[in-house]
C-alpha positions as MATLAB code, in Angstrom:
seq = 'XXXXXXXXXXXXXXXXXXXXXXXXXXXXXXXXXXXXXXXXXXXXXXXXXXXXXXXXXXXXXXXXXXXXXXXXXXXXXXXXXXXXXXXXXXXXXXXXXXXXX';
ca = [
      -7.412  -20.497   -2.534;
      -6.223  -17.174   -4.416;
      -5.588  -14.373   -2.330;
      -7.902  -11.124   -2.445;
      -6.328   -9.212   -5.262;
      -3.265  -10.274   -7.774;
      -0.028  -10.313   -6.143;
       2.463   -8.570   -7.637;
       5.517   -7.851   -8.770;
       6.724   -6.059   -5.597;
       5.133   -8.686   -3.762;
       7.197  -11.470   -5.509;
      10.351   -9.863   -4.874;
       9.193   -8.819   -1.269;
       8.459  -12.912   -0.701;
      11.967  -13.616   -1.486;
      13.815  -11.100    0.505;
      15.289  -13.789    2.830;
      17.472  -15.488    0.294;
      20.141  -12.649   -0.251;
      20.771  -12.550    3.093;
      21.908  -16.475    2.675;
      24.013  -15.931   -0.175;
      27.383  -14.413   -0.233;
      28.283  -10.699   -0.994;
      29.076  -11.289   -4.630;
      26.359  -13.216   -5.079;
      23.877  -10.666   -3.600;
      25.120   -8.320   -6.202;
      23.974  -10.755   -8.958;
      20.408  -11.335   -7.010;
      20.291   -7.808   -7.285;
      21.206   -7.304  -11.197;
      18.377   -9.834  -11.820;
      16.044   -8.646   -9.763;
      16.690   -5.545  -11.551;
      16.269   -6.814  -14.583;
      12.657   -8.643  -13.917;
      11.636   -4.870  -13.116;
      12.651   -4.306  -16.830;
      10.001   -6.609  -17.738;
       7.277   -5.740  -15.242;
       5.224   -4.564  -17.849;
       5.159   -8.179  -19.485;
       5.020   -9.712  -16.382;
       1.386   -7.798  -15.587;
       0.515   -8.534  -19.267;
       1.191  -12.575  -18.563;
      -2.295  -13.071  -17.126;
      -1.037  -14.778  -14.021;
      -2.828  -14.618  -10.704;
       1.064  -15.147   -8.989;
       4.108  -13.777  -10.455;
       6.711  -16.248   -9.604;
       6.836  -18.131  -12.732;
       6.533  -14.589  -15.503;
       8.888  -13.368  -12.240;
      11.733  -15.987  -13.166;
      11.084  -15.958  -16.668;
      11.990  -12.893  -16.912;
      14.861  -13.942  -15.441;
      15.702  -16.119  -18.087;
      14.816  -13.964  -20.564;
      17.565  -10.951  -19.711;
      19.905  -14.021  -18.847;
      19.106  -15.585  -22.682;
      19.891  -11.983  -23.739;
      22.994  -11.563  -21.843;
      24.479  -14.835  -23.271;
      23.575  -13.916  -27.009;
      25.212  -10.768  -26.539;
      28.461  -12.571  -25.644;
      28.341  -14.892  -28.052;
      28.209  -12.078  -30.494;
      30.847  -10.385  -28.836;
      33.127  -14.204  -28.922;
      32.458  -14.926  -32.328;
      33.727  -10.911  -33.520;
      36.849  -11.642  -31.139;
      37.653  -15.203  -33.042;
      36.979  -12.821  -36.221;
      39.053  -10.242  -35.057;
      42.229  -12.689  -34.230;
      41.729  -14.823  -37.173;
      41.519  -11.635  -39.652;
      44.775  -10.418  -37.218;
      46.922  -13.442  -37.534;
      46.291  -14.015  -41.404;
      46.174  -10.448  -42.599;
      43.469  -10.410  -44.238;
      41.048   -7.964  -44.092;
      37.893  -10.207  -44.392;
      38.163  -13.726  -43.305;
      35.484  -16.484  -43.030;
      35.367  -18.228  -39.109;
      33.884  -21.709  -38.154;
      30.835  -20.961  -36.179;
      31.240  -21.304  -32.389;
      29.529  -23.815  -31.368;
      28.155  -23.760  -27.217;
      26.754  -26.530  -25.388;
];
């Protein structure tokens, strides 16, 4: 049975507001910076066509995290530049690929 209107966002969050309190301190901060960062996507998350928001919820989730690890992948791969260009003195120098698993 659905309930009476579409639960939302706010309600998601509001249904999980017993697990911070099981986690510890640093780890509430991260709950926090993702919960956060769902809000970001709210909009999407009311576009999704879902009665419940848990799953666009979490996949917004795993979208900011996705975004978050491409970022530092970018930000790896200029640092391997970076040394490599360093070390050789060159000022342009080709790097293998990283590679993550």
């Amino acid at each position: 049975m659905y309930p009476s209107k579409p639960y939302t966002l706010d309600d998601e969050i509001e249904s999980w507001k017993g697990f911070p309190w099981a986690l510890r301190k640093e780890d509430v901060e991260v709950w926090e910076r993702m919960i956060r960062g769902a809000r970001e996507y709210e909009y999407a998350i009311k576009k999704s066509g879902r009665w419940l928001t848990t799953e666009p919820f979490f996949i917004a989730i795993l979208f900011m995290q996705y975004k978050t690890i491409r970022s530092l992948e970018g930000e790896a791969t200029n640092a391997v530049r970076a040394s490599w260009t360093h070390r050789s003195g060159l000022s342009a120098c080709k790097t293998p690929k990283l590679t993550y698993f």
